[in-house]
C-alpha cells in the first residue's frame, strides 16, 4: 500500500461516463448547443484534455486548432458550432468518442452526461459532477507480480485463517500489500512520507488481532486499518478525500476482479510455454520431493513430526468450502487494493463550496453567549469536582459517585455538539480581512479552551464513578472516546494558529493512533487490573462480570487470591476449553499466554464456593 496521490495521473482528465449513450431527438432549449452557448464556452477558454469541466455554460466550446500543430479533427478557424440535429444523432461509437467534428471528446462526453442528468431530473442515473471530477483514468493491465501476489494472499488466507485469527492474518495481508506496491510502481507512483505513515499504521493495526484475544478492540483496529489503507492508496489530503477514500476501495473491489480477469484472458493467447513450462516443472518436482522426504523424516522421528505438524496447516475435505471462500475473498481484496493503487480516485479534486460569510455581530453573538454558558458551567465543575464544594452535594443529596454518574453522558454529547458548532461556525465565519480573522481565532479559541475543561470534567466524573462501581468495557471505551475528542479539539486550536492545511490528515492520523493505542493497551486487561486493585483496596469485586472477559484478562486475574482467582477465571477457562487448541498461526498472543497460565495453575475452586461469592449471579454495581 505504499502509494501516494502523486503520479502521472494527477493531471489526467476526470473521466465522465465515456460510454454514455447520446440522447436521441433534437436538444431542448435548456441544452441546445446554439452559437450563443458556444460563444459563452469560448469565452471561458478552450477545452483541455487535462481536465476541469467548463462552468461557463451547459455546452463546452469547440477546441480551436493550434497554428503550429494542425489537427484533422478540429474545424478550421471560425467554424460554427455543429447543427443541433446533427449533434443529436452522432453515434456513440464513432471516432472521437461520439464527439462531432470540432469538439473535444472529453468535453463532449461531459456535455452528454449533463444532458442526461437534466433530462432524468432528480432521479437521474447519470454520475454526479463530483464523481466525474474524481474518476481516474483507466489503469494499465496488472503485471505478473500483481497477479502472483494476489494469488499468494488468497492462498495464505485459505491456509492460515481457517483455524482462527492470529499471525496468519499478517501472513495473508503482506502479499496484498506487495500487490498494491507492485501496481503503484507500474503506474509510476512513488511513496511520500504521509503514504508511508498510513501504510505503517495499517500494518500495525492489523497486528492488534494477532496480539489480543478480545474481539471489540480488534474490530476497532480493523476498521481503522481500512481507513489507513484507503488513505495510503489514495493519498488524500482534503476533508472530502479523507472521508471518501474508503469508498474508493469499494470501487476497487467491484472492478478489481474484472481488471485481473481481462489481463489473464489477454495473456492466455500469447503464453510463452518455453519460458513458463520449465518453471512449472521445477515447482512440481520440488513439491514432490518435499512431500516424499518430509513424510519419511516425520515417520522416522517423533519430535520432527510434531514440529512439522505445527508448522504445516492441517487441511481436510470438511473445511474445504470455508477455505475456498477465504481464498476468493482474500484474492478479491488484494486485487481491490492493487487496482486502487494503480488508478485511485482523485477525491482531492472535489471542491466544496464555502458558506456565505456573516457579519461580525450575526456570527459572534451566538458563540459568545455559548462561551459564557460554558464558562459558568465549568466554574461549577471546578468547584465541585476539584475543590470539594460540599454544599452543592449536600443540597442535592448525592454522593460523589452518583453525581459523577449523573452527568458523564451529557458532557460527552456536549463535546460532540461543540465540535459540530465549531465546524458550522467556520463555514459561515466573516472573512473580510485581518480583523475578522483575529475575531474568529479569539472566539473559537476561547470556546475550544472551555470545551477542554468540559472534557476534563467528564473524565474526572468517570474516575469517581469507577472508584465507586469498578471499571467495565463500556466505561473504558467512552473514556477513550472522550480523550480522543479532546485531542481533536487540541488539533483544531493548533490549526487556528498555524493553518489548517494538515488538519484533515492530522485528525485521521489521531484516529488511527487512538485505535492502535486502544488495542495495544488491551482494554480487557486494563479492566481486570483496575478491578483487582479495587478488590485489594476495598474488598469489593464483581466476579460475575469477569466471566464475559476475554483471555487477555487472565494475567491480571491470576494475581487474585484463592478462591476469588479460580472463580474469576472459571468462565474464561471453560471458553478456552470449548474452543480447543488451534495451531500457532491461528492463536493470538493473548490466548497463548492465557493457556500457559491455566496449564500451570488450573482452576481449582468448586462451583458451590464460586456461587457463594456471586460468580453466577447478576452484576452487583
Coordinates of C-alpha atoms in Angstrom, one line a residue:
X1 CA 0.0 0.0 0.0
X2 CA 3.0 2.3 -0.3
X3 CA 1.5 4.8 -2.7
X4 CA 0.6 8.4 -2.9
X5 CA -1.8 10.6 -4.8
X6 CA 1.2 12.0 -6.7
X7 CA 1.9 10.3 -10.0
X8 CA 1.3 10.5 -13.8
X9 CA -2.4 10.5 -13.4
X10 CA -2.6 13.7 -11.4
X11 CA -3.1 15.9 -14.5
X12 CA -5.4 13.4 -16.3
X13 CA -8.9 14.3 -17.2
X14 CA -11.6 13.2 -14.8
X15 CA -13.4 10.5 -16.8
X16 CA -17.1 11.1 -17.1
X17 CA -19.1 8.1 -18.3
X18 CA -17.3 7.6 -21.6
X19 CA -19.9 5.1 -22.7
X20 CA -22.9 7.2 -22.0
X21 CA -25.5 6.9 -24.9
X22 CA -26.4 10.2 -26.5
X23 CA -30.0 11.3 -26.1
X24 CA -32.0 10.9 -29.3
X25 CA -34.0 13.7 -30.7
X26 CA -33.4 17.5 -31.0
X27 CA -32.0 19.2 -27.9
X28 CA -34.3 21.2 -25.8
X29 CA -34.0 24.9 -25.2
X30 CA -32.1 24.3 -22.0
X31 CA -29.3 22.2 -23.6
X32 CA -29.4 23.2 -27.3
X33 CA -25.8 23.8 -28.5
X34 CA -26.5 27.1 -30.3
X35 CA -24.0 29.7 -31.2
X36 CA -24.6 31.8 -28.1
X37 CA -23.8 28.9 -25.8
X38 CA -20.7 28.1 -27.9
X39 CA -19.6 31.7 -27.6
X40 CA -20.1 31.5 -23.8
X41 CA -17.9 28.4 -23.7
X42 CA -15.2 30.0 -25.8
X43 CA -15.1 33.0 -23.5
X44 CA -14.2 30.6 -20.7
X45 CA -11.3 29.2 -22.7
X46 CA -10.7 26.2 -24.9
X47 CA -11.5 22.7 -23.6
X48 CA -8.5 20.8 -22.4
X49 CA -7.7 17.2 -22.1
X50 CA -6.2 17.9 -18.7
X51 CA -9.5 18.3 -17.4
X52 CA -11.5 20.7 -15.5
X53 CA -15.2 20.8 -16.6
X54 CA -16.2 24.1 -18.2
X55 CA -18.6 26.0 -16.0
X56 CA -19.5 28.9 -18.3
X57 CA -22.4 27.0 -19.9
X58 CA -24.0 23.6 -20.4
X59 CA -22.1 23.0 -23.7
X60 CA -18.3 23.4 -24.0
X61 CA -16.9 25.4 -26.8
X62 CA -15.2 23.7 -29.8
X63 CA -11.4 23.4 -29.5
X64 CA -9.6 25.8 -31.7
X65 CA -6.8 24.3 -33.8
X66 CA -3.3 25.4 -32.9
X67 CA -1.4 27.3 -35.6
X68 CA 1.8 25.2 -35.2
X69 CA 0.1 21.8 -34.8
X70 CA -2.8 21.2 -37.3
X71 CA -5.5 18.9 -36.1
X72 CA -7.5 17.0 -38.6
X73 CA -10.4 16.5 -36.2
X74 CA -10.7 20.2 -35.3
X75 CA -12.7 22.6 -37.6
X76 CA -10.9 25.4 -39.4
X77 CA -10.7 28.7 -37.6
X78 CA -14.0 30.5 -37.4
X79 CA -16.1 27.3 -37.8
X80 CA -19.5 27.5 -36.2
X81 CA -20.9 25.0 -33.7
X82 CA -22.4 21.8 -35.1
X83 CA -26.0 21.8 -36.1
X84 CA -28.4 20.7 -33.3
X85 CA -30.0 17.9 -35.3
X86 CA -26.6 16.6 -36.4
X87 CA -25.4 16.7 -32.8
X88 CA -28.3 14.6 -31.6
X89 CA -27.8 11.7 -34.0
X90 CA -24.0 11.3 -33.7
X91 CA -23.4 7.7 -32.8
X92 CA -21.6 6.9 -29.5
X93 CA -19.1 4.6 -31.1
X94 CA -17.9 7.0 -33.8
X95 CA -14.3 8.2 -33.8
X96 CA -13.6 10.7 -31.2
X97 CA -15.8 9.1 -28.6
X98 CA -19.0 10.2 -30.3
X99 CA -18.0 13.8 -30.5
X100 CA -19.0 15.8 -33.6
X101 CA -16.2 17.3 -35.7
X102 CA -14.6 20.3 -33.9
X103 CA -15.4 19.2 -30.3
X104 CA -13.1 17.9 -27.7
X105 CA -14.2 14.3 -26.9
X106 CA -13.8 14.6 -23.1
X107 CA -15.8 17.8 -23.0
X108 CA -18.4 16.3 -25.3
X109 CA -18.9 13.3 -23.0
X110 CA -19.4 15.7 -20.1
X111 CA -22.0 17.6 -22.1
X112 CA -23.8 14.4 -22.8
X113 CA -23.8 13.4 -19.1
X114 CA -25.2 16.9 -18.2
X115 CA -28.0 16.5 -20.8
X116 CA -28.9 13.0 -19.4
X117 CA -29.0 14.4 -15.9
X118 CA -31.2 17.3 -16.8
X119 CA -33.5 15.0 -18.8
X120 CA -33.8 12.5 -16.0
X121 CA -34.5 15.0 -13.2
X122 CA -33.7 14.4 -9.5
X123 CA -33.7 10.6 -10.0
X124 CA -31.1 10.7 -12.7
X125 CA -28.8 7.6 -13.0
X126 CA -26.1 9.7 -14.6
X127 CA -23.0 10.1 -12.4
X128 CA -22.9 13.3 -10.4
X129 CA -20.4 16.1 -11.0
X130 CA -18.2 15.2 -8.1
X131 CA -17.9 11.7 -9.3
X132 CA -16.9 13.0 -12.8
X133 CA -14.2 15.1 -11.2
X134 CA -12.8 12.3 -9.0
X135 CA -13.0 9.4 -11.5
X136 CA -9.5 8.3 -12.5
X137 CA -8.2 7.2 -15.9
X138 CA -8.4 3.5 -16.8
X139 CA -5.4 1.6 -15.3
X140 CA -2.9 -0.3 -17.2
X141 CA -3.3 -4.1 -17.1
X142 CA -1.9 -5.7 -13.9
X143 CA 1.7 -7.0 -14.1
X144 CA 2.6 -10.6 -13.4
X145 CA 3.9 -9.6 -9.9
X146 CA 0.5 -8.1 -9.0
X147 CA -1.3 -11.3 -10.1
X148 CA 1.1 -13.6 -8.3
X149 CA 0.9 -11.5 -5.1
X150 CA -2.9 -11.5 -5.2
X151 CA -2.9 -15.3 -5.6
X152 CA -0.4 -15.6 -2.7
X153 CA -2.7 -13.5 -0.5
X154 CA -5.6 -15.8 -1.3
X155 CA -3.6 -19.0 -0.7
X156 CA -2.3 -17.7 2.6
X157 CA -5.8 -16.8 3.8
X158 CA -7.1 -20.2 2.8
X159 CA -4.3 -22.0 4.7
X160 CA -3.8 -19.8 7.8
X161 CA -7.2 -18.1 8.5
X162 CA -9.3 -21.2 8.6
X163 CA -8.3 -22.2 12.1
X164 CA -8.6 -18.7 13.8
X165 CA -7.2 -15.2 13.8
X166 CA -3.5 -15.0 14.8
X167 CA -0.2 -14.4 13.0
X168 CA -1.9 -15.9 9.9
X169 CA -3.7 -12.6 9.4
X170 CA -0.4 -10.8 8.8
X171 CA 0.8 -13.7 6.6
X172 CA -2.2 -13.1 4.4
X173 CA -2.1 -9.3 4.5
X174 CA 1.6 -8.9 3.5
X175 CA 1.1 -10.3 -0.1
X176 CA -1.8 -8.0 -0.6
X177 CA 0.4 -5.1 0.5
X178 CA 3.0 -6.3 -2.0
X179 CA 0.4 -6.5 -4.8
X180 CA -0.6 -2.8 -4.1
X181 CA 3.0 -1.7 -4.1
X182 CA 3.7 -3.5 -7.4
X183 CA 0.6 -1.9 -9.0
X184 CA 1.6 1.5 -7.8
X185 CA 5.2 1.1 -9.1
X186 CA 3.8 0.0 -12.5
X187 CA 1.6 3.1 -12.6
X188 CA 4.6 5.3 -11.9
X189 CA 3.6 6.4 -8.4
X190 CA 6.1 7.0 -5.7
X191 CA 5.9 6.8 -1.9
X192 CA 5.7 10.0 0.1
X193 CA 6.1 10.5 3.9
X194 CA 2.3 10.5 4.6
X195 CA 1.9 7.4 2.5
X196 CA 4.5 5.6 4.5
X197 CA 2.8 6.8 7.7
X198 CA -0.6 5.4 6.6
X199 CA 0.9 2.1 5.3
X200 CA 2.8 1.5 8.6
X201 CA -0.3 2.5 10.6
X202 CA -2.4 0.0 8.6
X203 CA 0.2 -2.8 9.2
X204 CA 0.4 -2.0 12.9
X205 CA -3.4 -2.1 13.3
X206 CA -3.5 -5.5 11.6
X207 CA -1.2 -6.7 14.3
X208 CA -3.8 -6.0 17.0
X209 CA -5.8 -9.1 16.4
X210 CA -2.5 -11.0 16.4
X211 CA -1.7 -9.8 19.9
X212 CA -5.1 -9.5 21.6
X213 CA -8.0 -12.0 22.0
X214 CA -10.8 -9.5 22.7
X215 CA -13.0 -9.0 19.6
X216 CA -14.1 -5.5 20.3
X217 CA -10.7 -3.7 20.2
X218 CA -9.7 -5.9 17.3
X219 CA -12.8 -4.8 15.4
X220 CA -12.0 -1.1 16.0
X221 CA -8.4 -1.8 14.9
X222 CA -9.5 -3.5 11.6
X223 CA -11.9 -0.6 10.8
X224 CA -9.1 1.9 11.4
X225 CA -6.8 -0.3 9.3
X226 CA -9.3 0.1 6.4
X227 CA -9.2 3.9 6.8
X228 CA -5.4 4.0 6.9
X229 CA -5.1 1.6 4.0
X230 CA -7.5 3.7 1.9
X231 CA -5.6 6.9 2.7
X232 CA -2.3 5.1 1.7
X233 CA -3.7 4.0 -1.6
X234 CA -5.4 7.3 -2.5
X235 CA -3.0 9.8 -0.9
X236 CA -5.9 12.1 0.0
X237 CA -5.2 15.5 1.7
X238 CA -8.6 17.2 2.0
X239 CA -11.7 16.5 4.1
X240 CA -13.5 15.1 1.1
X241 CA -10.6 12.8 0.4
X242 CA -10.3 11.6 4.0
X243 CA -14.0 10.8 4.2
X244 CA -14.4 9.3 0.8
X245 CA -11.2 7.3 0.5
X246 CA -12.8 4.1 1.8
X247 CA -15.5 4.4 -0.9
X248 CA -12.7 4.1 -3.5
X249 CA -11.9 0.7 -2.1
X250 CA -15.4 -0.4 -2.8
X251 CA -15.0 0.6 -6.4
X252 CA -11.7 -1.4 -6.5
X253 CA -13.4 -4.4 -5.1
X254 CA -16.1 -4.3 -7.8
X255 CA -13.7 -3.7 -10.7
X256 CA -10.5 -5.4 -9.4
X257 CA -11.5 -9.0 -10.3
X258 CA -12.7 -7.8 -13.8
X259 CA -9.4 -6.0 -14.2
X260 CA -7.4 -9.1 -13.4
X261 CA -9.6 -11.4 -15.5
X262 CA -9.2 -9.2 -18.6
X263 CA -5.4 -9.3 -18.1
X264 CA -5.4 -13.1 -17.8
X265 CA -7.5 -13.6 -20.9
X266 CA -5.3 -11.3 -22.9
X267 CA -2.2 -13.2 -21.8
X268 CA -3.6 -16.7 -22.3
X269 CA -3.4 -16.3 -26.1
X270 CA 0.3 -15.4 -26.1
X271 CA 1.7 -17.6 -23.3
X272 CA 5.4 -18.3 -23.8
X273 CA 5.5 -22.0 -23.0
X274 CA 9.2 -22.3 -23.4
X275 CA 9.6 -19.7 -20.6
X276 CA 7.0 -20.9 -18.1
X277 CA 6.9 -24.7 -18.6
X278 CA 10.3 -25.3 -17.1
X279 CA 9.3 -23.2 -14.0
X280 CA 6.1 -25.2 -13.5
X281 CA 8.1 -28.5 -13.9
X282 CA 10.7 -27.4 -11.4
X283 CA 7.9 -26.4 -8.9
X284 CA 6.2 -29.7 -9.3
X285 CA 9.4 -31.7 -8.7
X286 CA 10.2 -29.5 -5.6
X287 CA 6.8 -30.2 -4.2
X288 CA 7.1 -33.9 -4.8
X289 CA 10.5 -34.0 -3.1
X290 CA 9.2 -32.1 -0.1
X291 CA 6.2 -34.4 0.3
X292 CA 8.3 -37.6 -0.1
X293 CA 11.2 -36.8 2.2
X294 CA 9.1 -34.9 4.7
X295 CA 6.9 -37.9 5.2
X296 CA 10.0 -40.1 5.6
X297 CA 11.6 -37.9 8.2
X298 CA 8.3 -37.4 10.1
X299 CA 7.8 -41.2 10.3
X300 CA 11.5 -41.6 11.5
X301 CA 11.4 -39.0 14.3
X302 CA 8.5 -38.1 16.6
X303 CA 10.0 -34.7 17.5
X304 CA 10.4 -33.7 13.9
X305 CA 6.9 -35.0 13.1
X306 CA 5.5 -32.8 15.9
X307 CA 7.4 -29.8 14.6
X308 CA 6.2 -30.4 11.1
X309 CA 2.6 -30.9 12.2
X310 CA 2.7 -27.5 14.0
X311 CA 4.1 -25.6 11.0
X312 CA 2.1 -27.2 8.2
X313 CA -1.6 -26.3 8.1
X314 CA -4.0 -29.2 8.6
X315 CA -6.4 -29.1 5.6
X316 CA -9.3 -31.5 5.4
X317 CA -12.1 -32.0 3.0
X318 CA -14.7 -31.0 5.6
X319 CA -13.4 -27.4 5.8
X320 CA -12.9 -27.1 2.0
X321 CA -15.8 -24.7 1.4
X322 CA -14.6 -22.4 4.2
X323 CA -11.1 -22.3 2.8
X324 CA -12.3 -21.8 -0.7
X325 CA -14.4 -18.8 0.4
X326 CA -11.4 -17.4 2.3
X327 CA -9.2 -17.8 -0.9
X328 CA -11.7 -16.0 -3.1
X329 CA -12.3 -13.2 -0.5
X330 CA -8.6 -12.6 0.1
X331 CA -7.8 -12.6 -3.6
X332 CA -10.6 -10.2 -4.4
X333 CA -9.4 -7.8 -1.6
X334 CA -5.8 -8.0 -2.8
X335 CA -6.9 -7.2 -6.3
X336 CA -9.1 -4.3 -5.0
X337 CA -6.1 -2.8 -3.2
X338 CA -3.9 -3.3 -6.3
X339 CA -6.4 -1.7 -8.7
X340 CA -6.9 1.2 -6.3
X341 CA -3.2 1.7 -6.1
X342 CA -2.9 1.7 -9.9
X343 CA -5.8 4.1 -10.5
X344 CA -7.0 5.8 -7.3
X345 CA -10.0 8.1 -7.3
X346 CA -8.8 11.7 -7.1
X347 CA -11.1 12.8 -4.2
X348 CA -9.0 15.9 -3.7
X349 CA -10.3 17.3 -6.9
X350 CA -13.8 17.7 -5.3
X351 CA -14.3 21.3 -4.3
X352 CA -16.7 22.1 -1.6
X353 CA -18.5 25.5 -1.6
X354 CA -17.8 27.8 1.3
X355 CA -20.8 29.2 3.2
X356 CA -21.8 32.8 2.9
X357 CA -19.8 34.9 5.3
X358 CA -21.9 36.6 8.1
X359 CA -21.4 39.9 9.7
X360 CA -19.4 40.0 12.9
X361 CA -22.4 40.6 15.2
X362 CA -24.5 37.9 13.5
X363 CA -21.7 35.4 13.7
X364 CA -20.1 36.2 17.0
X365 CA -23.1 36.8 19.3
X366 CA -24.4 33.2 19.5
X367 CA -20.9 31.9 20.0
X368 CA -20.1 34.4 22.7
X369 CA -23.3 33.6 24.6
X370 CA -22.4 29.9 24.3
X371 CA -18.9 30.6 25.6
X372 CA -20.4 32.4 28.6
X373 CA -22.6 29.4 29.4
X374 CA -19.6 27.1 29.1
X375 CA -17.6 29.4 31.5
X376 CA -20.4 29.3 34.1
X377 CA -20.8 25.6 33.9
X378 CA -17.0 25.0 34.1
X379 CA -16.8 27.2 37.2
X380 CA -19.3 24.9 39.0
X381 CA -17.4 21.8 37.8
X382 CA -14.1 23.1 39.1
X383 CA -15.7 23.8 42.4
X384 CA -17.5 20.5 42.8
X385 CA -15.1 18.0 41.3
X386 CA -11.8 19.6 42.1
X387 CA -12.4 22.0 45.0
X388 CA -14.7 19.8 47.2
X389 CA -17.8 22.1 47.1
X390 CA -19.6 20.0 49.7
X391 CA -22.5 22.5 50.0
X392 CA -23.7 21.7 46.5
X393 CA -23.6 17.9 47.1
X394 CA -25.4 18.3 50.4
X395 CA -28.2 20.3 48.8
X396 CA -28.7 17.7 46.1
X397 CA -28.4 14.7 48.4
X398 CA -26.0 12.9 46.0
X399 CA -22.7 11.2 46.7
X400 CA -19.6 12.0 44.5
X401 CA -20.2 8.7 42.6
X402 CA -23.9 9.4 42.0
X403 CA -23.0 12.9 40.9
X404 CA -20.4 11.7 38.5
X405 CA -22.8 9.0 37.0
X406 CA -25.5 11.6 36.5
X407 CA -23.7 13.8 34.0
X408 CA -20.9 12.0 32.2
X409 CA -23.0 11.1 29.2
X410 CA -24.4 14.6 28.9
X411 CA -20.9 16.0 28.9
X412 CA -19.8 13.5 26.2
X413 CA -22.7 14.7 24.0
X414 CA -21.8 18.3 24.8
X415 CA -18.3 17.7 23.5
X416 CA -19.6 16.2 20.2
X417 CA -22.1 19.0 19.7
X418 CA -19.4 21.6 20.3
X419 CA -17.3 20.1 17.5
X420 CA -20.3 20.4 15.2
X421 CA -20.9 24.0 16.3
X422 CA -17.2 24.8 15.5
X423 CA -17.5 23.2 12.0
X424 CA -20.6 25.3 11.2
X425 CA -19.1 28.4 12.6
X426 CA -16.0 28.1 10.4
X427 CA -18.3 27.7 7.4
X428 CA -20.1 31.0 7.9
X429 CA -17.2 32.9 9.6
X430 CA -16.6 36.5 8.4
X431 CA -13.7 36.8 6.0
X432 CA -13.3 40.5 5.4
X433 CA -9.7 40.9 6.5
X434 CA -7.2 40.5 9.2
X435 CA -9.6 41.9 11.9
X436 CA -12.1 39.2 11.0
X437 CA -9.5 36.5 11.2
X438 CA -8.4 37.7 14.7
X439 CA -12.1 37.7 15.8
X440 CA -12.6 34.1 14.6
X441 CA -9.5 32.9 16.3
X442 CA -10.3 34.6 19.5
X443 CA -14.0 33.4 19.7
X444 CA -13.4 29.8 18.6
X445 CA -10.1 29.5 20.5
X446 CA -12.0 30.5 23.7
X447 CA -14.8 28.1 23.0
X448 CA -12.2 25.3 22.4
X449 CA -10.4 26.0 25.6
X450 CA -13.6 25.9 27.6
X451 CA -14.6 22.6 25.8
X452 CA -11.3 21.1 27.0
X453 CA -12.4 21.9 30.6
X454 CA -15.6 20.1 29.9
X455 CA -13.6 17.1 28.6
X456 CA -11.5 17.1 31.8
X457 CA -14.7 17.4 33.9
X458 CA -16.2 14.4 32.1
X459 CA -13.0 12.3 32.7
X460 CA -13.0 13.3 36.3
X461 CA -16.6 12.2 36.7
X462 CA -15.7 8.8 35.1
X463 CA -12.8 8.4 37.5
X464 CA -15.1 9.0 40.5
X465 CA -17.6 6.6 39.1
X466 CA -15.0 3.8 38.5
X467 CA -13.8 4.2 42.1
X468 CA -17.3 3.6 43.3
X469 CA -18.5 0.9 41.0
X470 CA -15.5 -0.5 39.1
X471 CA -14.3 -0.4 35.5
X472 CA -16.1 -2.0 32.7
X473 CA -15.7 -2.3 28.9
X474 CA -18.3 0.3 28.2
X475 CA -16.7 2.8 30.7
X476 CA -13.2 2.4 29.4
X477 CA -14.5 2.8 25.8
X478 CA -16.3 6.0 26.4
X479 CA -13.4 7.4 28.4
X480 CA -11.1 6.6 25.4
X481 CA -13.6 8.3 23.1
X482 CA -13.6 11.4 25.3
X483 CA -9.8 11.5 25.3
X484 CA -9.8 11.3 21.5
X485 CA -12.3 14.1 21.2
X486 CA -10.1 16.2 23.4
X487 CA -7.2 15.6 21.1
X488 CA -9.3 16.7 18.1
X489 CA -10.1 19.9 19.9
X490 CA -6.4 20.5 20.5
X491 CA -5.7 19.9 16.8
X492 CA -8.3 22.4 15.9
X493 CA -6.7 25.0 18.2
X494 CA -3.3 24.3 16.7
X495 CA -4.8 24.7 13.2
X496 CA -6.2 28.1 14.2
X497 CA -2.6 29.2 15.0
X498 CA -0.6 27.6 12.3
X499 CA -3.0 26.9 9.4
X500 CA -5.5 24.1 8.6
X501 CA -3.8 22.6 5.6
X502 CA -2.8 19.5 7.6
X503 CA -5.9 19.3 9.8
X504 CA -7.8 16.6 7.8
X505 CA -4.8 14.2 7.8
X506 CA -4.0 15.1 11.4
X507 CA -7.5 14.2 12.6
X508 CA -7.4 11.0 10.6
X509 CA -3.9 10.2 12.0
X510 CA -5.1 10.8 15.5
X511 CA -8.0 8.4 15.0
X512 CA -5.5 5.7 13.7
X513 CA -3.2 6.3 16.6
X514 CA -6.0 6.2 19.1
X515 CA -7.3 2.9 17.7
X516 CA -3.8 1.4 17.8
X517 CA -3.2 2.5 21.3
X518 CA -6.6 1.2 22.4
X519 CA -5.8 -2.2 21.0
X520 CA -2.2 -2.4 22.3
X521 CA -3.2 -1.4 25.8
X522 CA -5.5 -4.4 26.0
X523 CA -8.8 -3.0 27.4
X524 CA -9.8 -6.3 29.0
X525 CA -6.5 -6.5 30.8
X526 CA -6.9 -2.9 32.0
X527 CA -10.5 -3.7 33.2
X528 CA -9.2 -6.8 35.1
X529 CA -6.2 -5.0 36.6
X530 CA -8.3 -2.0 37.8
X531 CA -10.9 -4.2 39.4
X532 CA -8.2 -6.4 41.1
X533 CA -6.6 -3.2 42.6
X534 CA -10.1 -2.1 43.8
X535 CA -10.6 -5.5 45.5
X536 CA -7.2 -5.3 47.3
X537 CA -8.1 -1.8 48.5
X538 CA -11.8 -2.2 49.4
X539 CA -12.6 -5.9 49.3
X540 CA -15.3 -5.3 46.7
X541 CA -15.3 -7.3 43.5
X542 CA -17.8 -8.4 40.8
X543 CA -16.8 -11.9 39.9
X544 CA -19.9 -12.3 37.6
X545 CA -18.6 -9.6 35.3
X546 CA -15.2 -11.4 34.8
X547 CA -16.9 -14.4 33.1
X548 CA -17.5 -12.3 30.0
X549 CA -14.0 -11.1 29.6
X550 CA -11.5 -12.4 27.0
X551 CA -8.3 -14.3 27.6
X552 CA -6.4 -11.0 27.7
X553 CA -7.6 -10.6 31.3
X554 CA -6.1 -13.8 32.6
X555 CA -2.6 -12.4 33.6
X556 CA -4.3 -9.7 35.8
X557 CA -6.9 -12.0 37.3
X558 CA -4.2 -14.7 38.0
X559 CA -2.9 -12.4 40.8
X560 CA -6.1 -12.6 42.8
X561 CA -6.1 -14.7 46.0
X562 CA -8.0 -18.0 46.0
X563 CA -10.8 -18.8 45.8
X564 CA -11.5 -15.5 44.0
X565 CA -8.9 -16.3 41.4
X566 CA -10.4 -19.5 40.3
X567 CA -13.9 -18.1 40.3
X568 CA -12.9 -15.1 38.3
X569 CA -11.1 -17.4 35.7
X570 CA -13.8 -20.0 35.6
X571 CA -15.7 -18.7 32.6
X572 CA -12.6 -17.9 30.6
X573 CA -11.1 -21.3 31.2
X574 CA -14.4 -23.0 30.1
X575 CA -14.5 -21.0 26.9
X576 CA -10.9 -21.8 26.0
X577 CA -11.6 -25.5 26.7
X578 CA -14.6 -25.4 24.3
X579 CA -12.5 -23.7 21.6
X580 CA -9.8 -26.3 21.6
X581 CA -6.2 -25.7 20.7
X582 CA -5.5 -24.0 17.4
X583 CA -2.2 -24.1 15.6
X584 CA 0.3 -21.3 16.1
X585 CA -0.9 -19.3 13.1
X586 CA -4.5 -19.3 14.4
X587 CA -3.7 -18.4 18.0
X588 CA -3.3 -14.8 19.3
X589 CA -0.7 -13.9 21.9
X590 CA -3.4 -13.3 24.5
X591 CA -4.8 -16.8 24.1
X592 CA -1.3 -18.3 24.2
X593 CA -0.4 -16.6 27.5
X594 CA -3.8 -17.5 29.0
X595 CA -3.4 -21.2 28.1
X596 CA 0.1 -21.3 29.6
X597 CA -1.1 -19.7 32.9
X598 CA -4.1 -22.0 33.2
X599 CA -2.0 -25.1 32.3
X600 CA 0.5 -24.2 35.1
X601 CA -2.2 -23.2 37.7
X602 CA -5.6 -24.7 36.8
X603 CA -8.9 -23.5 38.2
X604 CA -9.4 -25.3 41.5
X605 CA -12.4 -23.7 43.3
X606 CA -15.7 -25.7 43.2
X607 CA -18.9 -24.4 41.7
X608 CA -20.6 -24.1 45.1
X609 CA -17.8 -21.9 46.5
X610 CA -18.0 -19.7 43.5
X611 CA -21.7 -19.5 43.7
X612 CA -21.5 -18.2 47.3
X613 CA -19.1 -15.5 46.1
X614 CA -21.7 -14.3 43.5
X615 CA -19.9 -15.7 40.4
X616 CA -23.1 -16.9 38.7
X617 CA -25.3 -14.0 39.8
X618 CA -26.1 -10.7 38.1
X619 CA -23.8 -7.8 38.3
X620 CA -23.8 -6.0 41.7
X621 CA -22.9 -2.5 40.6

